[in-house]
mmCIF file with all atom_site columns, C-alpha atoms in Angstrom:
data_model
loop_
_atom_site.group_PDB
_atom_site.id
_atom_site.type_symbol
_atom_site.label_atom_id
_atom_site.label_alt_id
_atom_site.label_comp_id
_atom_site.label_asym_id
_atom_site.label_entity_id
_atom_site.label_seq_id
_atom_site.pdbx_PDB_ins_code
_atom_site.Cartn_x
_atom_site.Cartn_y
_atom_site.Cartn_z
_atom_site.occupancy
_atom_site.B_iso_or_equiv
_atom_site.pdbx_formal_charge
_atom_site.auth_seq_id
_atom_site.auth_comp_id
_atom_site.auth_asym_id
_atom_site.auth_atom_id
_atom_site.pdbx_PDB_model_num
ATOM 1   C CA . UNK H 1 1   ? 140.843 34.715 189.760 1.00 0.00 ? 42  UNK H CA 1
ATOM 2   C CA . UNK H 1 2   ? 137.347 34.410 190.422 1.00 0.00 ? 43  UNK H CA 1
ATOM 3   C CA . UNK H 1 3   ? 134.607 37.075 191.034 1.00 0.00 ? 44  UNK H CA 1
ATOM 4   C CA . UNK H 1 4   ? 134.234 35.709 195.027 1.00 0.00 ? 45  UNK H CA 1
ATOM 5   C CA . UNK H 1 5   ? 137.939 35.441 195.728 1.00 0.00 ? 46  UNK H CA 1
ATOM 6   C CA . UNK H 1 6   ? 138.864 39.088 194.160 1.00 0.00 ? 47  UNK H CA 1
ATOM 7   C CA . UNK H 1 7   ? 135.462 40.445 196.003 1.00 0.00 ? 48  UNK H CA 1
ATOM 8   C CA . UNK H 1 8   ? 137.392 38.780 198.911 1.00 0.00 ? 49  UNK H CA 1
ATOM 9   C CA . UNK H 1 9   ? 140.672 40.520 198.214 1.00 0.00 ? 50  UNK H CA 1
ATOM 10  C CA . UNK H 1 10  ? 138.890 43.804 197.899 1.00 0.00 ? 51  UNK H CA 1
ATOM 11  C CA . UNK H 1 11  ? 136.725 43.696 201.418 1.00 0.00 ? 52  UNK H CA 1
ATOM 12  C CA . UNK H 1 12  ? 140.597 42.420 203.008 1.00 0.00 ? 53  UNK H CA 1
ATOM 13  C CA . UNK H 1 13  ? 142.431 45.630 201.587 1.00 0.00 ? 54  UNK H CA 1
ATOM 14  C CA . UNK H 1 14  ? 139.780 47.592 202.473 1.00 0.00 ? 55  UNK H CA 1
ATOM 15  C CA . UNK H 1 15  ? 139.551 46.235 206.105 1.00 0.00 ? 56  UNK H CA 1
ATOM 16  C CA . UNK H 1 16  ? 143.573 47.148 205.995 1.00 0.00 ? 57  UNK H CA 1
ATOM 17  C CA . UNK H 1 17  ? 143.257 50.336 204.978 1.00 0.00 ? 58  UNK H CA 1
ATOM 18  C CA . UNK H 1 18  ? 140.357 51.101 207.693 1.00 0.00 ? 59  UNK H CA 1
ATOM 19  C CA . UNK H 1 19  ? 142.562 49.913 210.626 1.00 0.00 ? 60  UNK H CA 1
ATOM 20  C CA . UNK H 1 20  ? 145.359 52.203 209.303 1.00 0.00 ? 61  UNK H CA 1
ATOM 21  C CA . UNK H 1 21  ? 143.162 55.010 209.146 1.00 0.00 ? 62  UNK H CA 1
ATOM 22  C CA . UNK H 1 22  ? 141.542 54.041 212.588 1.00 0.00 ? 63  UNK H CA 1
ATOM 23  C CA . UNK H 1 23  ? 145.084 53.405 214.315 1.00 0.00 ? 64  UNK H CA 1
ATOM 24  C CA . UNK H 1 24  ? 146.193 56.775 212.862 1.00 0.00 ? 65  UNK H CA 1
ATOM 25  C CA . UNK H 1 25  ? 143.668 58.838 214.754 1.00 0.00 ? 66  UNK H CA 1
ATOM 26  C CA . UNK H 1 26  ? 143.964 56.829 217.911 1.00 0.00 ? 67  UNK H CA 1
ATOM 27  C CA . UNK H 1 27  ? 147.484 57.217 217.652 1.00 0.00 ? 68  UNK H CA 1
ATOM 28  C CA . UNK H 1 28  ? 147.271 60.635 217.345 1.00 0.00 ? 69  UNK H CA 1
ATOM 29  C CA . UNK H 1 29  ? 144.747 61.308 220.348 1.00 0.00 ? 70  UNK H CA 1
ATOM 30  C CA . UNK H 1 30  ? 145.578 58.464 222.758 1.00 0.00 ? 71  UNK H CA 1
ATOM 31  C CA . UNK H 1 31  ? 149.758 57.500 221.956 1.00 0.00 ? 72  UNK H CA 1
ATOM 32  C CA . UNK H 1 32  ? 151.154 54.132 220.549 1.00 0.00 ? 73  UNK H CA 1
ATOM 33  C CA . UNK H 1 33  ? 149.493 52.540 223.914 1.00 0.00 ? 74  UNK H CA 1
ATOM 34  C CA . UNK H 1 34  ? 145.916 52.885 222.158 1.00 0.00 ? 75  UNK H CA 1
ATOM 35  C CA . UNK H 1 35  ? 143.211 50.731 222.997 1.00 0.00 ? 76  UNK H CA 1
ATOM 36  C CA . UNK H 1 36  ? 143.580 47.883 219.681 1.00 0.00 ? 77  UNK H CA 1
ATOM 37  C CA . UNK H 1 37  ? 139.786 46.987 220.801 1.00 0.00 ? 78  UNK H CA 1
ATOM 38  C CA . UNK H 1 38  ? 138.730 50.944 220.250 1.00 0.00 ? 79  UNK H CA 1
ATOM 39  C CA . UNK H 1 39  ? 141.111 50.936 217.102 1.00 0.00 ? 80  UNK H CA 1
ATOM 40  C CA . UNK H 1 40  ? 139.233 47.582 215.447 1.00 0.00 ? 81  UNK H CA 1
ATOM 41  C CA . UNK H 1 41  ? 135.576 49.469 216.519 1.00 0.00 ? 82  UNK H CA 1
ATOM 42  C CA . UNK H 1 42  ? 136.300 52.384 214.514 1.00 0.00 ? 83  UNK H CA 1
ATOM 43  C CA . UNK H 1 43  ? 137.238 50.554 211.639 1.00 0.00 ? 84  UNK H CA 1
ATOM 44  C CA . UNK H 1 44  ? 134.293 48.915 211.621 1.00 0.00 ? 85  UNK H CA 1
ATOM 45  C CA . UNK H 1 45  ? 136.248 45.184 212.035 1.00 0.00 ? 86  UNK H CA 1
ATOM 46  C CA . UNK H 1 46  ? 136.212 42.949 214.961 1.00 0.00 ? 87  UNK H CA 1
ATOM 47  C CA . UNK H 1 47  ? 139.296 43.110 217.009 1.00 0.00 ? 88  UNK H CA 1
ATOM 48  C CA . UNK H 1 48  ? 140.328 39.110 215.511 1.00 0.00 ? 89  UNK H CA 1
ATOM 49  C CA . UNK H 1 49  ? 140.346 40.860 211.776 1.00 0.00 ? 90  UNK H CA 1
ATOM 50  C CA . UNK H 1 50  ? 142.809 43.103 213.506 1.00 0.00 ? 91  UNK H CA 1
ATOM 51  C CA . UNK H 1 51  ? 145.524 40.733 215.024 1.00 0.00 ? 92  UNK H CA 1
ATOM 52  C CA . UNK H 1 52  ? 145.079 38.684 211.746 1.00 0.00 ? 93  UNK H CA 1
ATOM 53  C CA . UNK H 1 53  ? 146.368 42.008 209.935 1.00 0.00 ? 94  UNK H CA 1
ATOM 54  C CA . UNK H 1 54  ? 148.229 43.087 212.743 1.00 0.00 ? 95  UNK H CA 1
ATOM 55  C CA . UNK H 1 55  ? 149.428 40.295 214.887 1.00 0.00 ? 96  UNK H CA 1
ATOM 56  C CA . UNK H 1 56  ? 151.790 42.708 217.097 1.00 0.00 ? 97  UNK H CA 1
ATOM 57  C CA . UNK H 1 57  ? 150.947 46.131 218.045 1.00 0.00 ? 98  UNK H CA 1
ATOM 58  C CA . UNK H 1 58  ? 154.654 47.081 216.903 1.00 0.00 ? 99  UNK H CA 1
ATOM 59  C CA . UNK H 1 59  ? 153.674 45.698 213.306 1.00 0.00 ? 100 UNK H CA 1
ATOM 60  C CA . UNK H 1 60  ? 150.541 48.393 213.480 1.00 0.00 ? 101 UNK H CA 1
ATOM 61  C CA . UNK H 1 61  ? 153.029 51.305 214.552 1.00 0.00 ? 102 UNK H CA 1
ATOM 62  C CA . UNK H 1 62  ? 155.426 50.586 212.159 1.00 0.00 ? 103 UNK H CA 1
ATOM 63  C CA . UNK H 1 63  ? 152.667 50.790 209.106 1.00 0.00 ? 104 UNK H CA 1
ATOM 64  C CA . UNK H 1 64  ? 151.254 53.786 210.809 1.00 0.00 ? 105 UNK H CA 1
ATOM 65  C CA . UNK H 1 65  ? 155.059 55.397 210.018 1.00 0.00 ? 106 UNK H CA 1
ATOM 66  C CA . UNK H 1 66  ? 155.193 53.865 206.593 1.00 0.00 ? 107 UNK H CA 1
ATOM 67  C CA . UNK H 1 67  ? 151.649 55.035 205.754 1.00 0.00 ? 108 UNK H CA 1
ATOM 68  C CA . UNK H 1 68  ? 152.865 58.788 207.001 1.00 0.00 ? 109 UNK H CA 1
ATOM 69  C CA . UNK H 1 69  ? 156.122 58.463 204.971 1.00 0.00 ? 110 UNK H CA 1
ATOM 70  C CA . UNK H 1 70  ? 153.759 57.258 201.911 1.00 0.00 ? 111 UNK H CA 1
ATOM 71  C CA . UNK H 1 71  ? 152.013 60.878 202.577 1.00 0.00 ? 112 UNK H CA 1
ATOM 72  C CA . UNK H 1 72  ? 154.961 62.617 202.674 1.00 0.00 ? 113 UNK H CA 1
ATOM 73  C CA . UNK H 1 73  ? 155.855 61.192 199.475 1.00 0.00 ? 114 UNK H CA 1
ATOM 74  C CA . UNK H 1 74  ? 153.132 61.597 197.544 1.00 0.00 ? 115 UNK H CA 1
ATOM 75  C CA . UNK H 1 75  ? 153.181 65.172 198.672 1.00 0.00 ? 116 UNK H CA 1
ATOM 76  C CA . UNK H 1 76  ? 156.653 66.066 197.235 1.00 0.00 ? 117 UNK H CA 1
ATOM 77  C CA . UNK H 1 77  ? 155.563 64.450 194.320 1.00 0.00 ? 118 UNK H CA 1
ATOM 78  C CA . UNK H 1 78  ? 152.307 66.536 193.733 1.00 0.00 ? 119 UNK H CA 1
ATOM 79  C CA . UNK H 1 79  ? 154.153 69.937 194.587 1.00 0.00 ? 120 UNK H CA 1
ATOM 80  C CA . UNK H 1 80  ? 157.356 69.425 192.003 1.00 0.00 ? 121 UNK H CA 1
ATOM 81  C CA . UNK H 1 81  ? 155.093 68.203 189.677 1.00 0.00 ? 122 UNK H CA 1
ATOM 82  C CA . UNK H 1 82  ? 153.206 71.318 189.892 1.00 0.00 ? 123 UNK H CA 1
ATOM 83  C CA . UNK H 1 83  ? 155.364 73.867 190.627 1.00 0.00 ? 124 UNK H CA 1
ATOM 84  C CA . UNK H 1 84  ? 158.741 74.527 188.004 1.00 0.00 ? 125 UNK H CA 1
ATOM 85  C CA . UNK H 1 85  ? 160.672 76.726 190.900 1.00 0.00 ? 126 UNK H CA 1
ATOM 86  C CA . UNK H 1 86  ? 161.459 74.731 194.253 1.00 0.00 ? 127 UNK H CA 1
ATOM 87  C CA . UNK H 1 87  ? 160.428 77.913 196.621 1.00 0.00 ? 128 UNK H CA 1
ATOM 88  C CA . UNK H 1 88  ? 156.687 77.287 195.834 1.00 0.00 ? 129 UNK H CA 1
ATOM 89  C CA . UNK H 1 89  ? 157.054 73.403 195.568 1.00 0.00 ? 130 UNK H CA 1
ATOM 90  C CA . UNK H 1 90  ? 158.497 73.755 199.398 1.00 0.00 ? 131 UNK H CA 1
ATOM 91  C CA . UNK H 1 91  ? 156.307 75.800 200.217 1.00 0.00 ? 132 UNK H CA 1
ATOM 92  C CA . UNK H 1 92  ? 153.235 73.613 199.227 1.00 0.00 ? 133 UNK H CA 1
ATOM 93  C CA . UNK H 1 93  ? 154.390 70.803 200.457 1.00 0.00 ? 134 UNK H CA 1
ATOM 94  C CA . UNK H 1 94  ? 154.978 72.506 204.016 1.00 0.00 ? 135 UNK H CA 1
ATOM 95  C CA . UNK H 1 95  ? 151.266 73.807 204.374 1.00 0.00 ? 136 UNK H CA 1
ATOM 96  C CA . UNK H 1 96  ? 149.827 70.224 203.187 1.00 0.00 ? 137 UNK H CA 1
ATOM 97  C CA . UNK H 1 97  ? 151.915 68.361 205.886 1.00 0.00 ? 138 UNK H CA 1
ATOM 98  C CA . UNK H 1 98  ? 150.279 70.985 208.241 1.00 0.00 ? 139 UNK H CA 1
ATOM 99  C CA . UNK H 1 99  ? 146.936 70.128 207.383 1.00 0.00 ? 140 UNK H CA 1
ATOM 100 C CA . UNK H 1 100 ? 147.551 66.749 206.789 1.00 0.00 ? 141 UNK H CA 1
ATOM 101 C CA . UNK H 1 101 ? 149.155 66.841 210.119 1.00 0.00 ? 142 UNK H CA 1
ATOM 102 C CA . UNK H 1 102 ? 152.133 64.408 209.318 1.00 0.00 ? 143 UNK H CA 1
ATOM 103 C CA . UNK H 1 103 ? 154.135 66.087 211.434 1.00 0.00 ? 144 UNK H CA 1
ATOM 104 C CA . UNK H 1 104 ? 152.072 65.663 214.661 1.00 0.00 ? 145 UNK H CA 1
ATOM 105 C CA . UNK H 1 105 ? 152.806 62.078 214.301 1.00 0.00 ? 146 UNK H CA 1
ATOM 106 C CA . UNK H 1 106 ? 156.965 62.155 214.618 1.00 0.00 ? 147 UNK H CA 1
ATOM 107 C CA . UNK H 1 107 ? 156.897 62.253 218.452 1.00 0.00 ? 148 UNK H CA 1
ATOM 108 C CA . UNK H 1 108 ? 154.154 59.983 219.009 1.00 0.00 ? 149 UNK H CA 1
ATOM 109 C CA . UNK H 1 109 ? 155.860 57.265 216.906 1.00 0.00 ? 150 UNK H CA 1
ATOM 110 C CA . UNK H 1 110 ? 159.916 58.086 217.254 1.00 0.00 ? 151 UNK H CA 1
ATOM 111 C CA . UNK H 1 111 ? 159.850 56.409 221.199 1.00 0.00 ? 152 UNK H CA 1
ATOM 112 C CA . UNK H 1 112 ? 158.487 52.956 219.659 1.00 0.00 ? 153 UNK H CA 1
ATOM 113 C CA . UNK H 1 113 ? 160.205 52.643 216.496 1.00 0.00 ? 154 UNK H CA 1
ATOM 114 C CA . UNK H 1 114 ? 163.888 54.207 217.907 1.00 0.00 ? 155 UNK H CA 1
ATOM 115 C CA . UNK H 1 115 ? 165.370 50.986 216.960 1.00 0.00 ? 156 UNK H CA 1
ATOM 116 C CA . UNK H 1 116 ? 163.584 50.348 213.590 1.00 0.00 ? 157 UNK H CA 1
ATOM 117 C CA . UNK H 1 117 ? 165.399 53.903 212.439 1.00 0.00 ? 158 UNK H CA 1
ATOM 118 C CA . UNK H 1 118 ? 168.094 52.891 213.723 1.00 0.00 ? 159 UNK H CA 1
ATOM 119 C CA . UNK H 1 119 ? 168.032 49.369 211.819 1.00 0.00 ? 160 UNK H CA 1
ATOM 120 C CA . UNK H 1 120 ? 170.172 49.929 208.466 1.00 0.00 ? 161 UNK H CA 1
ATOM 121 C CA . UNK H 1 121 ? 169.048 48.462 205.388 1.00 0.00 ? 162 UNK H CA 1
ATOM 122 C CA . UNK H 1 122 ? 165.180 48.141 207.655 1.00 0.00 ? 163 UNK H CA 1
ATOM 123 C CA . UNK H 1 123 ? 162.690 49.792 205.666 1.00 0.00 ? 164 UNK H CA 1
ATOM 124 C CA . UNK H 1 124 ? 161.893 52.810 208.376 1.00 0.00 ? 165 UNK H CA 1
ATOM 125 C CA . UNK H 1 125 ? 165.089 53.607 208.310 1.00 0.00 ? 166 UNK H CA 1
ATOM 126 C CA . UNK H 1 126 ? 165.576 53.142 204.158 1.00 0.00 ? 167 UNK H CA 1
ATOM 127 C CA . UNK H 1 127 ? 162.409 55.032 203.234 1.00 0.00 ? 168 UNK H CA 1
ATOM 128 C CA . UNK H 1 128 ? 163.087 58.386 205.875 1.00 0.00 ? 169 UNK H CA 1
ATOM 129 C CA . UNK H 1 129 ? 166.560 58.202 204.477 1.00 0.00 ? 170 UNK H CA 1
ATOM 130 C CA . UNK H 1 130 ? 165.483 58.853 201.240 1.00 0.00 ? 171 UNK H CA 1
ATOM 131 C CA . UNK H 1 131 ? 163.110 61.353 202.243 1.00 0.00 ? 172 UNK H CA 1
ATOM 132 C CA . UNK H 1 132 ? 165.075 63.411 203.660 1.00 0.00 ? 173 UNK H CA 1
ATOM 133 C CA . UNK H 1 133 ? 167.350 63.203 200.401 1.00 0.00 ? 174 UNK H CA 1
ATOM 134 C CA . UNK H 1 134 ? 164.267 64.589 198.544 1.00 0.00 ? 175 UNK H CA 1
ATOM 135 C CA . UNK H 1 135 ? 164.031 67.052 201.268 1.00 0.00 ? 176 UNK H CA 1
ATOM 136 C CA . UNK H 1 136 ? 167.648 67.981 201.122 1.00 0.00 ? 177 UNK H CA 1
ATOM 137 C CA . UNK H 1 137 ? 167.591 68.543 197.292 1.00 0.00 ? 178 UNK H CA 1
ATOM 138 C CA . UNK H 1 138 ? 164.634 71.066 196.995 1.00 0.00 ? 179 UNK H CA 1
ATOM 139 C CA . UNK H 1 139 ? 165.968 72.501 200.129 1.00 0.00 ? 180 UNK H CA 1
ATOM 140 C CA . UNK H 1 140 ? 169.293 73.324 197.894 1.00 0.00 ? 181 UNK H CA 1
ATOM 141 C CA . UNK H 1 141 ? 167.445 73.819 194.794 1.00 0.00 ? 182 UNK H CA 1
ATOM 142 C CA . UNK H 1 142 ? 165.372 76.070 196.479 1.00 0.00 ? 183 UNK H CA 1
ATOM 143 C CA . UNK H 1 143 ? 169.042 78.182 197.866 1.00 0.00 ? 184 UNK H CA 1
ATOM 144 C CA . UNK H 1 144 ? 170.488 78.164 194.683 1.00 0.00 ? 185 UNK H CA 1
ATOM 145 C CA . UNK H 1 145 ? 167.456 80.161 193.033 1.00 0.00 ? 186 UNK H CA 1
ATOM 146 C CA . UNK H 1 146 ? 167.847 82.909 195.650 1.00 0.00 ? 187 UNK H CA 1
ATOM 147 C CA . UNK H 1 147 ? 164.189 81.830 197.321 1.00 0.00 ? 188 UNK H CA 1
ATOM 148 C CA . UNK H 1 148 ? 165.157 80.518 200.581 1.00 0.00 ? 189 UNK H CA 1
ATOM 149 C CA . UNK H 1 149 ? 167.700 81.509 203.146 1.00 0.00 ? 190 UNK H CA 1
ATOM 150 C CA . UNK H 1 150 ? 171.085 79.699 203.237 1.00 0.00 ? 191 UNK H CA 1
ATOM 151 C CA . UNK H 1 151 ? 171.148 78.902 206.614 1.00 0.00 ? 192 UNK H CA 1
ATOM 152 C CA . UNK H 1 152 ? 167.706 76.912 206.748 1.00 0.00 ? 193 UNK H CA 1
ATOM 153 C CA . UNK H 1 153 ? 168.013 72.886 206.622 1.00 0.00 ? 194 UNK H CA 1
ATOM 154 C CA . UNK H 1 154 ? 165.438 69.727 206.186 1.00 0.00 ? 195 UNK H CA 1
ATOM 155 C CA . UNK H 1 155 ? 165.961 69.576 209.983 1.00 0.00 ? 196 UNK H CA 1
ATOM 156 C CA . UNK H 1 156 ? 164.418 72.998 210.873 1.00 0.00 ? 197 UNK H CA 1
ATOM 157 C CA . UNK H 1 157 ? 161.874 72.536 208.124 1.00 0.00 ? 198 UNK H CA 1
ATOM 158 C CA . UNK H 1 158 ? 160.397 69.459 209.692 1.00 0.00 ? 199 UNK H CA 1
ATOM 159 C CA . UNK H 1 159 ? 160.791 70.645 213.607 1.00 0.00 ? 200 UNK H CA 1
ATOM 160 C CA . UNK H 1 160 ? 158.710 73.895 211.956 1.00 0.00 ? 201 UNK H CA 1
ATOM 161 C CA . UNK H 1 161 ? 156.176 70.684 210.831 1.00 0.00 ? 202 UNK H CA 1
ATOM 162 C CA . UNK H 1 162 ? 155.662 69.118 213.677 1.00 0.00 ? 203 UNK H CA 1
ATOM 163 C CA . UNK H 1 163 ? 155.516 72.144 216.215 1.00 0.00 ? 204 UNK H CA 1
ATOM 164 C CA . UNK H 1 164 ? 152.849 73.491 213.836 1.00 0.00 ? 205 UNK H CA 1
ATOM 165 C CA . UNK H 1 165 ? 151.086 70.510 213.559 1.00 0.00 ? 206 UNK H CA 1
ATOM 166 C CA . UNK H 1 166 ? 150.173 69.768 217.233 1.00 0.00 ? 207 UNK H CA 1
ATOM 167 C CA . UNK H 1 167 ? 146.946 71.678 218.325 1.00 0.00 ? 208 UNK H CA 1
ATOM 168 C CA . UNK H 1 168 ? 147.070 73.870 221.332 1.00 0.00 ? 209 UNK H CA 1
ATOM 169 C CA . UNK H 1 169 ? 144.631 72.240 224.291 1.00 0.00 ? 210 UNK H CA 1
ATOM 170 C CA . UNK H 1 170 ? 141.063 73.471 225.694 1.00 0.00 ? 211 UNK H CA 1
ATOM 171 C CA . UNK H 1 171 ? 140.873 75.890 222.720 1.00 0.00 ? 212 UNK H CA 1
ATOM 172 C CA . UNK H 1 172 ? 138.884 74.338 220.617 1.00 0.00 ? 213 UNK H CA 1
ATOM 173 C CA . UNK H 1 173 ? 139.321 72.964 216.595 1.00 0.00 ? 214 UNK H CA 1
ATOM 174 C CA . UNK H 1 174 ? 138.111 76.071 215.639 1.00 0.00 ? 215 UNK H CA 1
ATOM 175 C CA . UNK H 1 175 ? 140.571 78.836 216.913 1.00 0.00 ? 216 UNK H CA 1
ATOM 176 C CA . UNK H 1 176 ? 143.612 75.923 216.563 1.00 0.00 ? 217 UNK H CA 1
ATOM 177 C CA . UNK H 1 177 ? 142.883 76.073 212.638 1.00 0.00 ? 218 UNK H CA 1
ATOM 178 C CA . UNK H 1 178 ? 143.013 80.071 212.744 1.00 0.00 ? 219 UNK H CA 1
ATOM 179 C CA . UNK H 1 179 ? 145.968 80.670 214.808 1.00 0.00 ? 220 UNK H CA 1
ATOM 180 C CA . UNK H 1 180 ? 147.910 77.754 212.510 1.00 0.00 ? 221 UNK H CA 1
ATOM 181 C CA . UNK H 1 181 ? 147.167 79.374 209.081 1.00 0.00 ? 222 UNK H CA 1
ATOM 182 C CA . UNK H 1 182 ? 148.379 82.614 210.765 1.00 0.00 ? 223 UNK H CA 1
ATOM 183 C CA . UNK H 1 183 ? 151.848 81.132 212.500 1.00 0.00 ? 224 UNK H CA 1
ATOM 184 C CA . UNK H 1 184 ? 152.247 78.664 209.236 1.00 0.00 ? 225 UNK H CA 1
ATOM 185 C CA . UNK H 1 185 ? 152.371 81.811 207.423 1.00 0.00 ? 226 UNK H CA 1
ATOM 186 C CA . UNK H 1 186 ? 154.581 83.282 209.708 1.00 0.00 ? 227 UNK H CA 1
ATOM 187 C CA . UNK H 1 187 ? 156.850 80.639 209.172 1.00 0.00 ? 228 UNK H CA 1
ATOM 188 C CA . UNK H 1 188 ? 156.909 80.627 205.762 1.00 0.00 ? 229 UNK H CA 1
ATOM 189 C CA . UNK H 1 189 ? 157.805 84.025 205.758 1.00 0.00 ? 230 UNK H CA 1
ATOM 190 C CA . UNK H 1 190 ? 160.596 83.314 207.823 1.00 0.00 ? 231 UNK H CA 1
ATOM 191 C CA . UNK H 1 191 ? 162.488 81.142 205.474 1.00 0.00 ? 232 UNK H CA 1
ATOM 192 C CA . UNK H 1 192 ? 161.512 83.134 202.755 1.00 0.00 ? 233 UNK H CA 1
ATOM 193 C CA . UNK H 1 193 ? 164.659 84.745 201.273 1.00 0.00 ? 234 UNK H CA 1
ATOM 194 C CA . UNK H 1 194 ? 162.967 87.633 198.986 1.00 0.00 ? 235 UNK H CA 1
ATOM 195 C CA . UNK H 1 195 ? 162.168 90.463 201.642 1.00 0.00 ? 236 UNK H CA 1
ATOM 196 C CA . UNK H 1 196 ? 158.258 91.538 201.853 1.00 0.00 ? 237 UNK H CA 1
ATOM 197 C CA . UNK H 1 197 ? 157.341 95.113 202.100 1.00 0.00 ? 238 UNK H CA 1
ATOM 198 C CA . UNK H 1 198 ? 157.176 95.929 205.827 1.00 0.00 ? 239 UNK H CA 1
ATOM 199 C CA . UNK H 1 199 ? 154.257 97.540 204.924 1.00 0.00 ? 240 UNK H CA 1
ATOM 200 C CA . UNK H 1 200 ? 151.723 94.560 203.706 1.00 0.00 ? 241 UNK H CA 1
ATOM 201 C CA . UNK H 1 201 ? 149.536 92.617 206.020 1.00 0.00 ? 242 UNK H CA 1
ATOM 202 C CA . UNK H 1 202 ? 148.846 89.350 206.833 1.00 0.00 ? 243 UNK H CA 1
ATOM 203 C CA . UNK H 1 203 ? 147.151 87.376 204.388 1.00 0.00 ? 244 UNK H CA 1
ATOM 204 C CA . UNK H 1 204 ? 145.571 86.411 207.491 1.00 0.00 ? 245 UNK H CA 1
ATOM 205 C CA . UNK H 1 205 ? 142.688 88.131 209.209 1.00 0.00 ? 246 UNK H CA 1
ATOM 206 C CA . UNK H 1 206 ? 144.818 89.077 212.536 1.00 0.00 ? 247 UNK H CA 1
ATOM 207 C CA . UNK H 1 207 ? 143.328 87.960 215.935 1.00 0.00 ? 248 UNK H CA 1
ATOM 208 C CA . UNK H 1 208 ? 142.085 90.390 218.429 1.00 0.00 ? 249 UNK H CA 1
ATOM 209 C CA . UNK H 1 209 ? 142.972 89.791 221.820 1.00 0.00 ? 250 UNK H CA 1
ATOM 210 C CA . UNK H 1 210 ? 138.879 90.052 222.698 1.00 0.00 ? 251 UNK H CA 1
ATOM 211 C CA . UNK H 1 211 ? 138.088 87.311 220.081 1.00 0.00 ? 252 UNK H CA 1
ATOM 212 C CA . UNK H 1 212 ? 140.579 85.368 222.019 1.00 0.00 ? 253 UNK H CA 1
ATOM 213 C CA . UNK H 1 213 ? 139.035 86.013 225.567 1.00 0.00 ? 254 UNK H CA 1
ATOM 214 C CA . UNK H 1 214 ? 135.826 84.725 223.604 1.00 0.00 ? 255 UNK H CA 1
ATOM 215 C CA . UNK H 1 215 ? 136.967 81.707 222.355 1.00 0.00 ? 256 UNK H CA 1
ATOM 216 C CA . UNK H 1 216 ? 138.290 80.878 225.469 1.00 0.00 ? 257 UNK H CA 1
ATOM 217 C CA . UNK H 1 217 ? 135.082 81.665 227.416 1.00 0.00 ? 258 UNK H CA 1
ATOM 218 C CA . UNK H 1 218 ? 133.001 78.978 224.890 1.00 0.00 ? 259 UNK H CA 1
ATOM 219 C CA . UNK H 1 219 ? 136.114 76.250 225.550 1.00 0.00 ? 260 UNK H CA 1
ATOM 220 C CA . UNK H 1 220 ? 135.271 76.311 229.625 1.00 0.00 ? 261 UNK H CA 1
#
């Protein structure tokens, strides 16, 4: 392979990788329906390098979904690699799809790719499949050590994802990323098995109902 041809390789991943990204946040803001034009401007390619990539918006929304089950992936990986007891692992890998904000994408994507899951032996449907076996097995593991409750399953887990993941509106970034440390660790503490003393607070600084009146009066 020569220098120009794997320089040429590079910039093509690269312009791949940048329309994922860019299709990700439009996604998220805007739906599936997403301007492609406003997607190729803000990665930076012109809207032909994007149909070359992409030729069908479907094709874009389905490696949006792979791209988030890659994430979800990597992120059980990272948390059983670093954590011997499945509680914690679970419990890592829940507040990183928060702030990753995985989950936010489920809805968005599930109308458009419906049949795709439903597809067996299609990839969609192979790859969620098999993470939800992951899911399923530190979700046991994790019951058998006495750290979380019997009668929690994958399913509640991820509904727990997305709800947390999806800002409130008009409220700004600001007071979103406060109130979803505070009900992610409410929600942990829910599926917690080992009981807390009553007694000890929040991690969390607590919100004041007058810091809320004053965030609200800077979002009008």
């Amino acid at each position: 392979m020569t220098e120009s041809t794997s320089r040429l390789r590079a910039d093509a991943r690269r312009n791949r990788e940048q329309i994922i990204a860019a299709a990700r946040e439009m996604f998220l803001e805007q739906g599936t329906n997403a301007s492609l034009e406003e997607i190729a401007r803000r990665a930076g390619v012109g809207i032909a390098t994007l149909y070359r990539r992409f030729p069908e918006r479907h094709t874009l929304v389905q490696q949006v979904a792979l791209e988030n089950m890659a994430l979800v992936g990597a992120e059980l990986d990272r948390a059983t690699a670093e954590h011997q007891d499945a509680w914690n692992a679970l419990a890592q890998v829940i507040r990183r799809l928060v702030d990753l904000r995985v989950g936010a994408f489920m809805p968005v994507l599930a109308l458009d790719l419906e049949e795709d899951m439903r597809s067996e032996g299609g990839v969609l449907k192979t790859r969620r499949d098999q993470l939800l076996a992951r899911m399923e097995q530190l979700v046991r593991t994790a019951q058998q050590e006495g750290q979380l409750r019997q009668a929690i399953t994958p399913i509640d887990i991820m509904l727990g994802i997305i709800k947390l993941s999806r800002p409130l509106p008009v409220i700004g970034a600001e007071l979103n990323a406060r109130l979803i440390e505070q009900q992610l660790e409410l929600f942990l503490g829910s599926l917690h098995a080992v009981a807390l003393d009553a007694s000890e607070p929040l991690r969390r600084q607590r919100l004041t109902l007058d810091e809320l009146d004053r965030y609200l009066e800077t979002a009008e």
